[in-house]
Coordinates of N, CA and C in Angstrom, one line a residue:
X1 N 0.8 -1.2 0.0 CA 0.0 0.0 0.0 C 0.9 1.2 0.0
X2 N 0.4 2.1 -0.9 CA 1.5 3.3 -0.8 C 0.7 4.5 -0.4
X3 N 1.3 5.3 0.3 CA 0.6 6.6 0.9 C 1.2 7.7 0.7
X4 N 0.3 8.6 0.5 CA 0.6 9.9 -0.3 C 0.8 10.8 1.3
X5 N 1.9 11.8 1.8 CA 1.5 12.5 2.7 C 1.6 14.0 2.0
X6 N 0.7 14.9 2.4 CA 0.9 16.5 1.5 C 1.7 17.1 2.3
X7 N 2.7 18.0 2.1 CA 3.4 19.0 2.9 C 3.1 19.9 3.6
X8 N 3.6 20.5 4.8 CA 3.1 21.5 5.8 C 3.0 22.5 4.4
X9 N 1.7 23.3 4.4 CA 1.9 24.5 3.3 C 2.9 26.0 3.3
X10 N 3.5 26.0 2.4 CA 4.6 27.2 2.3 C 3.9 28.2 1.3
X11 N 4.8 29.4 1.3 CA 4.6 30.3 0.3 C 5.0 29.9 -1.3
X12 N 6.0 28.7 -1.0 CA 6.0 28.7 -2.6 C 5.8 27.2 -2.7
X13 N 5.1 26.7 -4.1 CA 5.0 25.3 -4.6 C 6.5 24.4 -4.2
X14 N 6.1 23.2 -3.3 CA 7.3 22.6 -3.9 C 7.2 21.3 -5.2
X15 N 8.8 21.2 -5.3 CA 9.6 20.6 -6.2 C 9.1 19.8 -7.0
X16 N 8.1 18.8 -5.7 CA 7.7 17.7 -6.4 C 6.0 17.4 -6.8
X17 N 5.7 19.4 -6.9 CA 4.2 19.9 -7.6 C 4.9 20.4 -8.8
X18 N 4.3 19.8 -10.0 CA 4.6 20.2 -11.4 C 3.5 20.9 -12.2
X19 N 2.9 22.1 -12.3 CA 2.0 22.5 -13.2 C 1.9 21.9 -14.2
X20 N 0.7 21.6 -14.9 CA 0.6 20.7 -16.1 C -0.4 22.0 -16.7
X21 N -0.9 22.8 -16.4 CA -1.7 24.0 -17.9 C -2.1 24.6 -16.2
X22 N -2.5 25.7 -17.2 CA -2.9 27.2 -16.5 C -4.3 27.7 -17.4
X23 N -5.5 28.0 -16.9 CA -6.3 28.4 -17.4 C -6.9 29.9 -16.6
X24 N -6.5 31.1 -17.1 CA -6.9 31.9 -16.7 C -8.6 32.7 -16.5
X25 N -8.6 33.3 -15.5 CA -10.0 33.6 -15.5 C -10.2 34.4 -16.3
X26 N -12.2 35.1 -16.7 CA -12.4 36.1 -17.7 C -13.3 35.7 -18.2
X27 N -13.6 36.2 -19.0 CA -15.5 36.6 -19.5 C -15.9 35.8 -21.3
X28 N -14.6 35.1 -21.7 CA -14.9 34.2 -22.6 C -15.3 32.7 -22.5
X29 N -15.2 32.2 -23.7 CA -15.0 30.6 -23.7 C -13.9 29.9 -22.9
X30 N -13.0 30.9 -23.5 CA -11.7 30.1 -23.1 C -11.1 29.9 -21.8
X31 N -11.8 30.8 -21.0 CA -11.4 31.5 -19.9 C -12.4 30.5 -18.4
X32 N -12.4 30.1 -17.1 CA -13.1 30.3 -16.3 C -14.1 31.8 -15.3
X33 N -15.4 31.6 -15.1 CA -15.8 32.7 -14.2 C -15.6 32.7 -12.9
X34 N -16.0 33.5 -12.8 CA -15.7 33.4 -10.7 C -17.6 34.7 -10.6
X35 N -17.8 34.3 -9.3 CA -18.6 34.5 -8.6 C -18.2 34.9 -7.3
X36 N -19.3 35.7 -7.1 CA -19.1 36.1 -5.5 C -19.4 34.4 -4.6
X37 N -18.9 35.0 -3.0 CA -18.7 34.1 -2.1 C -20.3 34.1 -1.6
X38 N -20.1 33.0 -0.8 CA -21.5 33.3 0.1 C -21.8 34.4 0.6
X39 N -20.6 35.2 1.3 CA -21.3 36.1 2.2 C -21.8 37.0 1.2
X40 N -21.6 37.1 -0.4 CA -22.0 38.3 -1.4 C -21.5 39.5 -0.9
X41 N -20.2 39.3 -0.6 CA -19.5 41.0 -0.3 C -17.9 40.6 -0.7
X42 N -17.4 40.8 -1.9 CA -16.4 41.1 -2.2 C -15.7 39.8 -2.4
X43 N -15.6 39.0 -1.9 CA -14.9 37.2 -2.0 C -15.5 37.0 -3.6
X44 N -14.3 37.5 -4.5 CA -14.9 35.7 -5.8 C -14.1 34.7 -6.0
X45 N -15.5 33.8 -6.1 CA -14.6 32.3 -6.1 C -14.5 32.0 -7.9
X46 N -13.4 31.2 -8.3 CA -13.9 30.3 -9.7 C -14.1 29.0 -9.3
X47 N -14.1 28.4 -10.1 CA -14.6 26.6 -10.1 C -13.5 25.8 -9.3
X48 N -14.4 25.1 -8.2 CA -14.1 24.4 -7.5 C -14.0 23.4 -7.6
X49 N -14.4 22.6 -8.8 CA -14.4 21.4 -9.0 C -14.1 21.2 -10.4
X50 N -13.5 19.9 -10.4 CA -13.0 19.4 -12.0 C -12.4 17.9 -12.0
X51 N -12.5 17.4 -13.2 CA -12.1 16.0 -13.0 C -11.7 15.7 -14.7
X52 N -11.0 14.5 -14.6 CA -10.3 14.5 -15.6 C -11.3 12.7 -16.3
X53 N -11.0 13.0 -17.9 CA -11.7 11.6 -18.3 C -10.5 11.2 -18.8
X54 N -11.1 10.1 -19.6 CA -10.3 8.8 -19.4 C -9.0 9.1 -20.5
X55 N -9.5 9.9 -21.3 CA -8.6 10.5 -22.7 C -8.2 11.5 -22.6
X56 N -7.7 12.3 -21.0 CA -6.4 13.1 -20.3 C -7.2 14.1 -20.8
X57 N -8.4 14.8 -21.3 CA -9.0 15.9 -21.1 C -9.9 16.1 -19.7
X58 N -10.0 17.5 -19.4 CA -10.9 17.6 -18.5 C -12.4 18.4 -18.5
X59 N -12.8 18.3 -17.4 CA -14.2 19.1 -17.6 C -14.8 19.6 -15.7
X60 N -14.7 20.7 -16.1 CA -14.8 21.7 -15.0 C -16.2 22.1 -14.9
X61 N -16.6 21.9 -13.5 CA -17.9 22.6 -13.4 C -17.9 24.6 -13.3
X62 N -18.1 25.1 -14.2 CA -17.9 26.5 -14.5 C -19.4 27.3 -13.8
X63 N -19.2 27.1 -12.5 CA -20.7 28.1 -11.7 C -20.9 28.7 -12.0
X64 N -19.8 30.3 -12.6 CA -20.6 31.5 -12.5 C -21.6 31.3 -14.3
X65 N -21.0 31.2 -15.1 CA -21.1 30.7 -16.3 C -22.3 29.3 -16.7
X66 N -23.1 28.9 -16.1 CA -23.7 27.8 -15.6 C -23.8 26.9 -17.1
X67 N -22.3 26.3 -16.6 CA -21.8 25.5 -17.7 C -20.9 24.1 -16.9
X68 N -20.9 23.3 -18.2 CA -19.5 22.6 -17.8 C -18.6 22.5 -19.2
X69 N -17.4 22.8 -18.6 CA -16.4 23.6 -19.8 C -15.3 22.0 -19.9
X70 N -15.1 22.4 -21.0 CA -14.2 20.7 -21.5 C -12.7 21.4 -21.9
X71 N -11.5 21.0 -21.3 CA -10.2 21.7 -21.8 C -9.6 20.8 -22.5
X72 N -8.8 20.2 -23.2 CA -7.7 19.8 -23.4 C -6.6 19.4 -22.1
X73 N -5.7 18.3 -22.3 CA -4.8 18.2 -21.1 C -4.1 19.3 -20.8
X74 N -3.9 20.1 -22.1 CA -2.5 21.2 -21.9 C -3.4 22.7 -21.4
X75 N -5.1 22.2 -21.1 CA -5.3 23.9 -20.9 C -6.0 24.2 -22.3
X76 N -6.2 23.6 -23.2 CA -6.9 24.5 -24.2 C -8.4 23.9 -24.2
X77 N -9.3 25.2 -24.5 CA -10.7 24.9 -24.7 C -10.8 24.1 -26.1
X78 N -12.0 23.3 -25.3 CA -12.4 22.7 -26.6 C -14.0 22.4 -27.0
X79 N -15.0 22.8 -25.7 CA -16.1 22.8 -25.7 C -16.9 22.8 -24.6
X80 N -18.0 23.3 -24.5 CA -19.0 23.3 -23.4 C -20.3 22.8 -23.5
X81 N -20.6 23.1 -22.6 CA -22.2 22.6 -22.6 C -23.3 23.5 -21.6
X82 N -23.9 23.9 -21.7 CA -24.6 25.1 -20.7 C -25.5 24.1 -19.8
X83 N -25.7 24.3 -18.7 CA -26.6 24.0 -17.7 C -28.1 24.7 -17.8
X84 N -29.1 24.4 -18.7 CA -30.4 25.2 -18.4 C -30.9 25.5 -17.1
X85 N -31.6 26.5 -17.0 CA -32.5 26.7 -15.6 C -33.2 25.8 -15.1
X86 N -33.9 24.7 -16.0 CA -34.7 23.6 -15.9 C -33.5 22.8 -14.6
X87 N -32.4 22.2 -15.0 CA -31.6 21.7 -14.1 C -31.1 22.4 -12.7
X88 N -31.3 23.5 -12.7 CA -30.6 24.4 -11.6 C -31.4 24.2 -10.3
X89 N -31.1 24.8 -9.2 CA -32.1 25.1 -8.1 C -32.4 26.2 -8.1
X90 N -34.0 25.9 -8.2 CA -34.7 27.6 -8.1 C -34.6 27.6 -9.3
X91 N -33.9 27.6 -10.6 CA -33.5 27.7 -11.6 C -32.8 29.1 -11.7
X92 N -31.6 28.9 -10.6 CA -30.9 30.2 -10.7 C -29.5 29.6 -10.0
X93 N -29.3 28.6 -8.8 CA -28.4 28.2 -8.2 C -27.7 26.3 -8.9
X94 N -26.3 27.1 -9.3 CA -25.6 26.2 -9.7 C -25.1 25.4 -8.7
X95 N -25.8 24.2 -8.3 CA -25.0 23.7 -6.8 C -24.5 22.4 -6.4
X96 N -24.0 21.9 -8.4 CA -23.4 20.3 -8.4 C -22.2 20.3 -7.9
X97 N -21.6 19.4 -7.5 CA -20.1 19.4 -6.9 C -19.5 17.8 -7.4
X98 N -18.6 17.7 -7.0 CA -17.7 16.4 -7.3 C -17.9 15.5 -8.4
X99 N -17.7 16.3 -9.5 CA -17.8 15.9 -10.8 C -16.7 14.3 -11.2
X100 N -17.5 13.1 -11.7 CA -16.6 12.2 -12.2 C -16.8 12.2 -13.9
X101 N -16.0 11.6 -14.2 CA -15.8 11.2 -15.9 C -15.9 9.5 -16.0
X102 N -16.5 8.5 -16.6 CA -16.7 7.2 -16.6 C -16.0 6.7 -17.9
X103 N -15.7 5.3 -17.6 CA -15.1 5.2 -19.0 C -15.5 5.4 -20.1
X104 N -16.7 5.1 -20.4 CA -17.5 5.8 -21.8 C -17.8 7.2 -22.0
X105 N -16.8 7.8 -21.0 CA -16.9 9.5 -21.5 C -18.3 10.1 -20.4
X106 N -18.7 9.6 -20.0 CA -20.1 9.8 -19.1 C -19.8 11.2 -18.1
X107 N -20.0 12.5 -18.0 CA -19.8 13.2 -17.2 C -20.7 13.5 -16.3
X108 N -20.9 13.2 -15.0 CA -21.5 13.0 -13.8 C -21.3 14.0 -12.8
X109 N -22.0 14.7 -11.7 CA -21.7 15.9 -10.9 C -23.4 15.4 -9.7
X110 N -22.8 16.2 -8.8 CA -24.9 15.6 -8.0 C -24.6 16.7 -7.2
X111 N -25.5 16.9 -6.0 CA -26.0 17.9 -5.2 C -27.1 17.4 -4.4
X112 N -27.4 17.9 -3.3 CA -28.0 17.0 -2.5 C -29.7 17.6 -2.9
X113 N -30.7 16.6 -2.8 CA -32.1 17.1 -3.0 C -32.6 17.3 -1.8
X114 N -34.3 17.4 -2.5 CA -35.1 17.2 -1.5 C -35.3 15.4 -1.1
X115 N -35.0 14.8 -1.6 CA -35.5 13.5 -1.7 C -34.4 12.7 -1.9
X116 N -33.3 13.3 -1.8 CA -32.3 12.1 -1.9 C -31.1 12.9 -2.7
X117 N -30.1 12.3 -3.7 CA -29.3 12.9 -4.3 C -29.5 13.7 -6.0
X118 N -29.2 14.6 -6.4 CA -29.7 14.8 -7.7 C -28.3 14.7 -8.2
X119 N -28.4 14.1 -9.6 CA -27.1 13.8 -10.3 C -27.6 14.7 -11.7
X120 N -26.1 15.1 -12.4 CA -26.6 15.5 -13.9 C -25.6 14.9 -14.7
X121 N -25.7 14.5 -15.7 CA -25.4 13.4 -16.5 C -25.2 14.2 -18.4
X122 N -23.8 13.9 -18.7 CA -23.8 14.4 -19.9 C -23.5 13.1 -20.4
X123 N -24.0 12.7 -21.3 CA -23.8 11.4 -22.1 C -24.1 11.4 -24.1
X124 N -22.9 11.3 -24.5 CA -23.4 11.1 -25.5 C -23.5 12.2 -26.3
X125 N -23.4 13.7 -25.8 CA -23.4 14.9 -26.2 C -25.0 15.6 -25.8
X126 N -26.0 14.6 -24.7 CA -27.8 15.3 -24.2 C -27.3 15.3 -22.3
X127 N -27.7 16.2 -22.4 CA -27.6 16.7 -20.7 C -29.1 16.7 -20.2
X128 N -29.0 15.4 -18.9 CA -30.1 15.1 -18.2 C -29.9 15.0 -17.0
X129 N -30.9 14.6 -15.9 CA -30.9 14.9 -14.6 C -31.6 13.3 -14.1
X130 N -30.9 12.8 -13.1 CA -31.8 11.5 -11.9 C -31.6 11.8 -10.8
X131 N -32.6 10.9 -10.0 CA -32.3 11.0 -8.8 C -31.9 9.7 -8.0
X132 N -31.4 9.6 -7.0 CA -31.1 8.5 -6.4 C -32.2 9.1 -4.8
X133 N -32.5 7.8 -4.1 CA -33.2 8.4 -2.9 C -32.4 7.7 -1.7
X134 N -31.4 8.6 -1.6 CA -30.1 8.2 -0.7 C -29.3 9.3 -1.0
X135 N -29.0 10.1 0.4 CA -28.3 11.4 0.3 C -26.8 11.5 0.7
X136 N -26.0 11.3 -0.5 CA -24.6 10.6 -0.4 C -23.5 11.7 -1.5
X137 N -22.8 11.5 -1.2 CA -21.6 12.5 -2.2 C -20.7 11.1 -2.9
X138 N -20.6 11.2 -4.1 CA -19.8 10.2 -4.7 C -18.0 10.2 -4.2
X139 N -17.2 9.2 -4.0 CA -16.0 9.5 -3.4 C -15.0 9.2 -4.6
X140 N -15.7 7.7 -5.4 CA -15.1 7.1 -6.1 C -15.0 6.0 -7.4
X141 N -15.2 5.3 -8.2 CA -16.0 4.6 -9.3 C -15.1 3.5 -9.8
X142 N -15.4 2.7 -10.6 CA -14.4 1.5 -11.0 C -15.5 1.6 -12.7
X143 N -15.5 3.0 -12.8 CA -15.3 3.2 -14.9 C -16.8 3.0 -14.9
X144 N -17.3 2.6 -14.5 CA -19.1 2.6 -15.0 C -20.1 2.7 -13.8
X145 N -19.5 2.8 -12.1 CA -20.4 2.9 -11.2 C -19.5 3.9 -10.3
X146 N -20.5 4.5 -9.5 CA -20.3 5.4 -8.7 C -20.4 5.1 -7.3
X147 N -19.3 5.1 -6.7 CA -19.4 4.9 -5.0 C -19.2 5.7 -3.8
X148 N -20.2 6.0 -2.7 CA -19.8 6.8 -1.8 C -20.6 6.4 -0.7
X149 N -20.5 7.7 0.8 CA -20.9 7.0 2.3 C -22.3 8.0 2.0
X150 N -23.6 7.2 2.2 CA -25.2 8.1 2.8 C -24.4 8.7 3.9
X151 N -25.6 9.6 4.3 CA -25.3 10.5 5.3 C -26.2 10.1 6.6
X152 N -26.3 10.9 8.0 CA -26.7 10.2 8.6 C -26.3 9.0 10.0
X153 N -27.2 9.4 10.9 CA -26.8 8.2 11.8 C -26.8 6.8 11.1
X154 N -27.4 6.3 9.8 CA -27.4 4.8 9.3 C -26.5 4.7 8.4
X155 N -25.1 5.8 8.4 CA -24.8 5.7 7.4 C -24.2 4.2 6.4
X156 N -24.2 4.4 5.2 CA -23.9 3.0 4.4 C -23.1 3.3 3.1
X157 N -21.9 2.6 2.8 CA -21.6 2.3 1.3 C -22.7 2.0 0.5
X158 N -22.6 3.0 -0.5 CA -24.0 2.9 -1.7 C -23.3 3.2 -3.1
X159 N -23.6 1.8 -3.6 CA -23.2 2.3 -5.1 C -24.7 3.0 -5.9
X160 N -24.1 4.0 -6.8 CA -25.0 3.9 -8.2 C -24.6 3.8 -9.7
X161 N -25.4 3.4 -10.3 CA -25.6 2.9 -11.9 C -26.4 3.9 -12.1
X162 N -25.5 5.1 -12.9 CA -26.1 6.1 -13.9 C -26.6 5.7 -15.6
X163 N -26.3 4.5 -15.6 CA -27.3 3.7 -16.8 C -28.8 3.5 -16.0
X164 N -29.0 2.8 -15.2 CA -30.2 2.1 -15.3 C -31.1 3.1 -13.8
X165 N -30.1 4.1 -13.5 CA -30.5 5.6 -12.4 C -31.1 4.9 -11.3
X166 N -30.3 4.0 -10.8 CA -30.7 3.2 -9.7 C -29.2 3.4 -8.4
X167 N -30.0 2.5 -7.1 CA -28.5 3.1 -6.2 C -29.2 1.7 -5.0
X168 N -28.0 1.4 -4.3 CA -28.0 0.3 -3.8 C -27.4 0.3 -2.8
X169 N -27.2 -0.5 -1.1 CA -26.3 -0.1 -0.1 C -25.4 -1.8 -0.7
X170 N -23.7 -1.7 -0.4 CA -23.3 -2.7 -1.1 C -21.8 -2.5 0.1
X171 N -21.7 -3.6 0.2 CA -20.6 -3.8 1.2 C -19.1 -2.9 0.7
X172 N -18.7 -3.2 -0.3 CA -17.6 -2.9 -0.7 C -17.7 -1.8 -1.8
X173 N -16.3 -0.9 -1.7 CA -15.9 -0.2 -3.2 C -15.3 -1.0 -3.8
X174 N -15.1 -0.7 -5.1 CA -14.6 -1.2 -6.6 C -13.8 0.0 -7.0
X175 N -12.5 -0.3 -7.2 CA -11.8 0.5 -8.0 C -11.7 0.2 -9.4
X176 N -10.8 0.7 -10.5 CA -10.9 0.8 -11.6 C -10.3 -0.3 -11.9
X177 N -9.2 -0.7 -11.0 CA -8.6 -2.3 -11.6 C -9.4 -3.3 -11.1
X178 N -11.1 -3.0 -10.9 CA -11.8 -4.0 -10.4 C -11.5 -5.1 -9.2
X179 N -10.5 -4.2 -8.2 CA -10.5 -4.8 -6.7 C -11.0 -4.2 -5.9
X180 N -12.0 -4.9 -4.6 CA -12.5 -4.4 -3.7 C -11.6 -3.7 -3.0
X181 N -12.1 -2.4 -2.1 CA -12.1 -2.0 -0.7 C -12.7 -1.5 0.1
X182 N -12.8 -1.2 1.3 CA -13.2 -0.7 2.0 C -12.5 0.2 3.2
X183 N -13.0 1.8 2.9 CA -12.2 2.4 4.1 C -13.6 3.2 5.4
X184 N -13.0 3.1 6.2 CA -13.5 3.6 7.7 C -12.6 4.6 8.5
X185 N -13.4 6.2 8.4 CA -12.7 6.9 9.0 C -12.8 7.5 10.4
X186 N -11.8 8.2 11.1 CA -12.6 8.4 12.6 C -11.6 9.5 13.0
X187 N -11.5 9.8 14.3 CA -10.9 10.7 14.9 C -9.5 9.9 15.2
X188 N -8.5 10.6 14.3 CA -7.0 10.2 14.5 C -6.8 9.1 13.6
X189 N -7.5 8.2 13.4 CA -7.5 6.8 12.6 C -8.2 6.5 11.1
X190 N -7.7 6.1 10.5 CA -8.1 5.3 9.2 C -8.0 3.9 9.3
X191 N -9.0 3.2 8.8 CA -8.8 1.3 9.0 C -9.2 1.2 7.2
X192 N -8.3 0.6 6.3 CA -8.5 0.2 4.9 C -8.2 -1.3 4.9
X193 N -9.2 -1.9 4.6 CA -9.4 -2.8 4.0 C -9.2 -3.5 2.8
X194 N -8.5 -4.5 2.2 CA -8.3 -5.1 0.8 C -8.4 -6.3 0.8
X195 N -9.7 -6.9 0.5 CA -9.5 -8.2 0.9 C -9.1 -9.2 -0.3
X196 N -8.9 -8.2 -1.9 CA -8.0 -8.6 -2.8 C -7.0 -8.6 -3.3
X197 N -6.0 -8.3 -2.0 CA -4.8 -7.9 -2.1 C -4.2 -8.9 -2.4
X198 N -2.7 -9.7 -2.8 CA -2.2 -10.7 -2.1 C -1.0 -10.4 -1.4
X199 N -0.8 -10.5 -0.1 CA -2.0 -11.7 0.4 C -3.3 -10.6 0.7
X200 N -4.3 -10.7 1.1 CA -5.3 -9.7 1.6 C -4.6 -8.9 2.9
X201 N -5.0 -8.0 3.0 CA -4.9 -7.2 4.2 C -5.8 -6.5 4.8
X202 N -6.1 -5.8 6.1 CA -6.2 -4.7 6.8 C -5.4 -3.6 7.3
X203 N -5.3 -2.9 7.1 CA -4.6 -1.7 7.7 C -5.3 -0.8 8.9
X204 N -4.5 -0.4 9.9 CA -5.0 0.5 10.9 C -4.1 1.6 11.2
X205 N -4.2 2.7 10.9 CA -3.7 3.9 10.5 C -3.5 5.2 11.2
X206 N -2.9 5.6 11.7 CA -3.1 6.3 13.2 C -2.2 7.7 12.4
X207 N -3.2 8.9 12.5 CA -2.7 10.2 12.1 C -2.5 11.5 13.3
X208 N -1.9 11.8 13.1 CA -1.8 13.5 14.3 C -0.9 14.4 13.5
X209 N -1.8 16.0 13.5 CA -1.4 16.9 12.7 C -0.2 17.1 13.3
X210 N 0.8 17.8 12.1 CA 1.9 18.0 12.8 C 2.0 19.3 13.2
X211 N 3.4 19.7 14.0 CA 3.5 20.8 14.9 C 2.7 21.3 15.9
X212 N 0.9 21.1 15.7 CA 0.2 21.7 16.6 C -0.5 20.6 17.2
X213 N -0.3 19.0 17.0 CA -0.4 17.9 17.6 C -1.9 17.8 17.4
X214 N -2.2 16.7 18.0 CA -4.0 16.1 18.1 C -3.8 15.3 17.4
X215 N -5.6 14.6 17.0 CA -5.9 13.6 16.3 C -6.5 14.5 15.0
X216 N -6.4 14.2 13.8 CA -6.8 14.4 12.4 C -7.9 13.4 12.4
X217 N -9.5 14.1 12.5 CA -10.6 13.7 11.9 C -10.5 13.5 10.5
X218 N -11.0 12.2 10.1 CA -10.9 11.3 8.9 C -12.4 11.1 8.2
X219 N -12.8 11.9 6.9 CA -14.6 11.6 6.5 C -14.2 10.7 5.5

């Protein structure tokens, strides 16, 4: 198992962050928007979210713009798609987050409803909307399904199938090389599970922030 740890943060990038494109903000295609903050006094944010498909292009959810904007690896535009009012909340609030890409190009983003999770779905080049009735944030996918934790004192691993717009509670995640796992987070600790490892394992994983000490809460 290999573990990634991030660096105390500095003023400057280190060595072993390599920029791969720069997309500057602004009022075209090519460009991302920014929006004011919650408080609507002077804070603007741009796009918070973006995810990359399987053919090293990406696709950013662009809020102020109520779009999702497609770049190239290197940063260059190459297409969008507008979010109608019909999809929005209220039909004015842009409020999908954690956008995935599936192997067949499927671009995926949700937001929580009234009834459960709302997903938006670009497939194919037609932009549509489901619902799942299970209020969950996706974490992760093995190319054709989407996995994450409901919310909640009952919470549960729940996969969904954005083909057939159904969602399921299912013991295990699937990653893309089609091996199980399962992770469990808590105060100071991580426990990961692989029961297709060889040999199989468990892991129990003990974190404390550095310099100013404690336990590192794990979602």
């Amino acid at each position: 198992l290999d573990l990634s740890v991030l660096p105390l943060a500095t003023d400057e990038m280190p060595d072993t962050w390599v920029e791969s494109f720069f997309i500057p903000y602004g009022d075209t295609p090519e460009t991302l928007g920014t929006s004011l903050g919650g408080d609507g006094e002077g804070v603007w944010w741009g796009p918070e979210y973006g995810a990359q498909a399987p053919d090293g292009t990406w696709w950013f959810l662009d809020t102020a713009n109520f779009r999702l904007a497609h770049f190239s690896e290197t940063g260059e535009f190459l297409d969008d798609v507008e979010v109608p009012p019909s999809l929005l909340v209220q039909g004015i609030y842009f409020q999908y987050t954690q956008p995935r890409v599936l192997d067949d190009g499927t671009v995926l983003a949700s937001r929580l409803g009234d009834e459960g999770t709302v997903f938006i779905r670009l497939r194919d080049g037609d932009l549509d909307s489901f619902t799942i009735p299970y209020e969950m944030t996706p974490r992760t996918d093995d190319g054709e399904i989407l996995y994450g934790f409901s919310f909640g004192e009952d919470s549960a691993t729940v996969s969904v199938d954005p083909v057939t717009e159904t969602a399921q509670e299912v013991e295990w995640f699937v990653g893309r090389d089609g091996r199980r796992f399962r992770l469990a987070g808590g105060a100071g600790g991580l426990r990961v599970e692989l029961p297709d490892a060889s040999p199989a394992a468990s892991l129990d994983l003990d974190f404390e922030a550095a310099e100013i000490g404690g336990p590192v809460y794990l979602m």
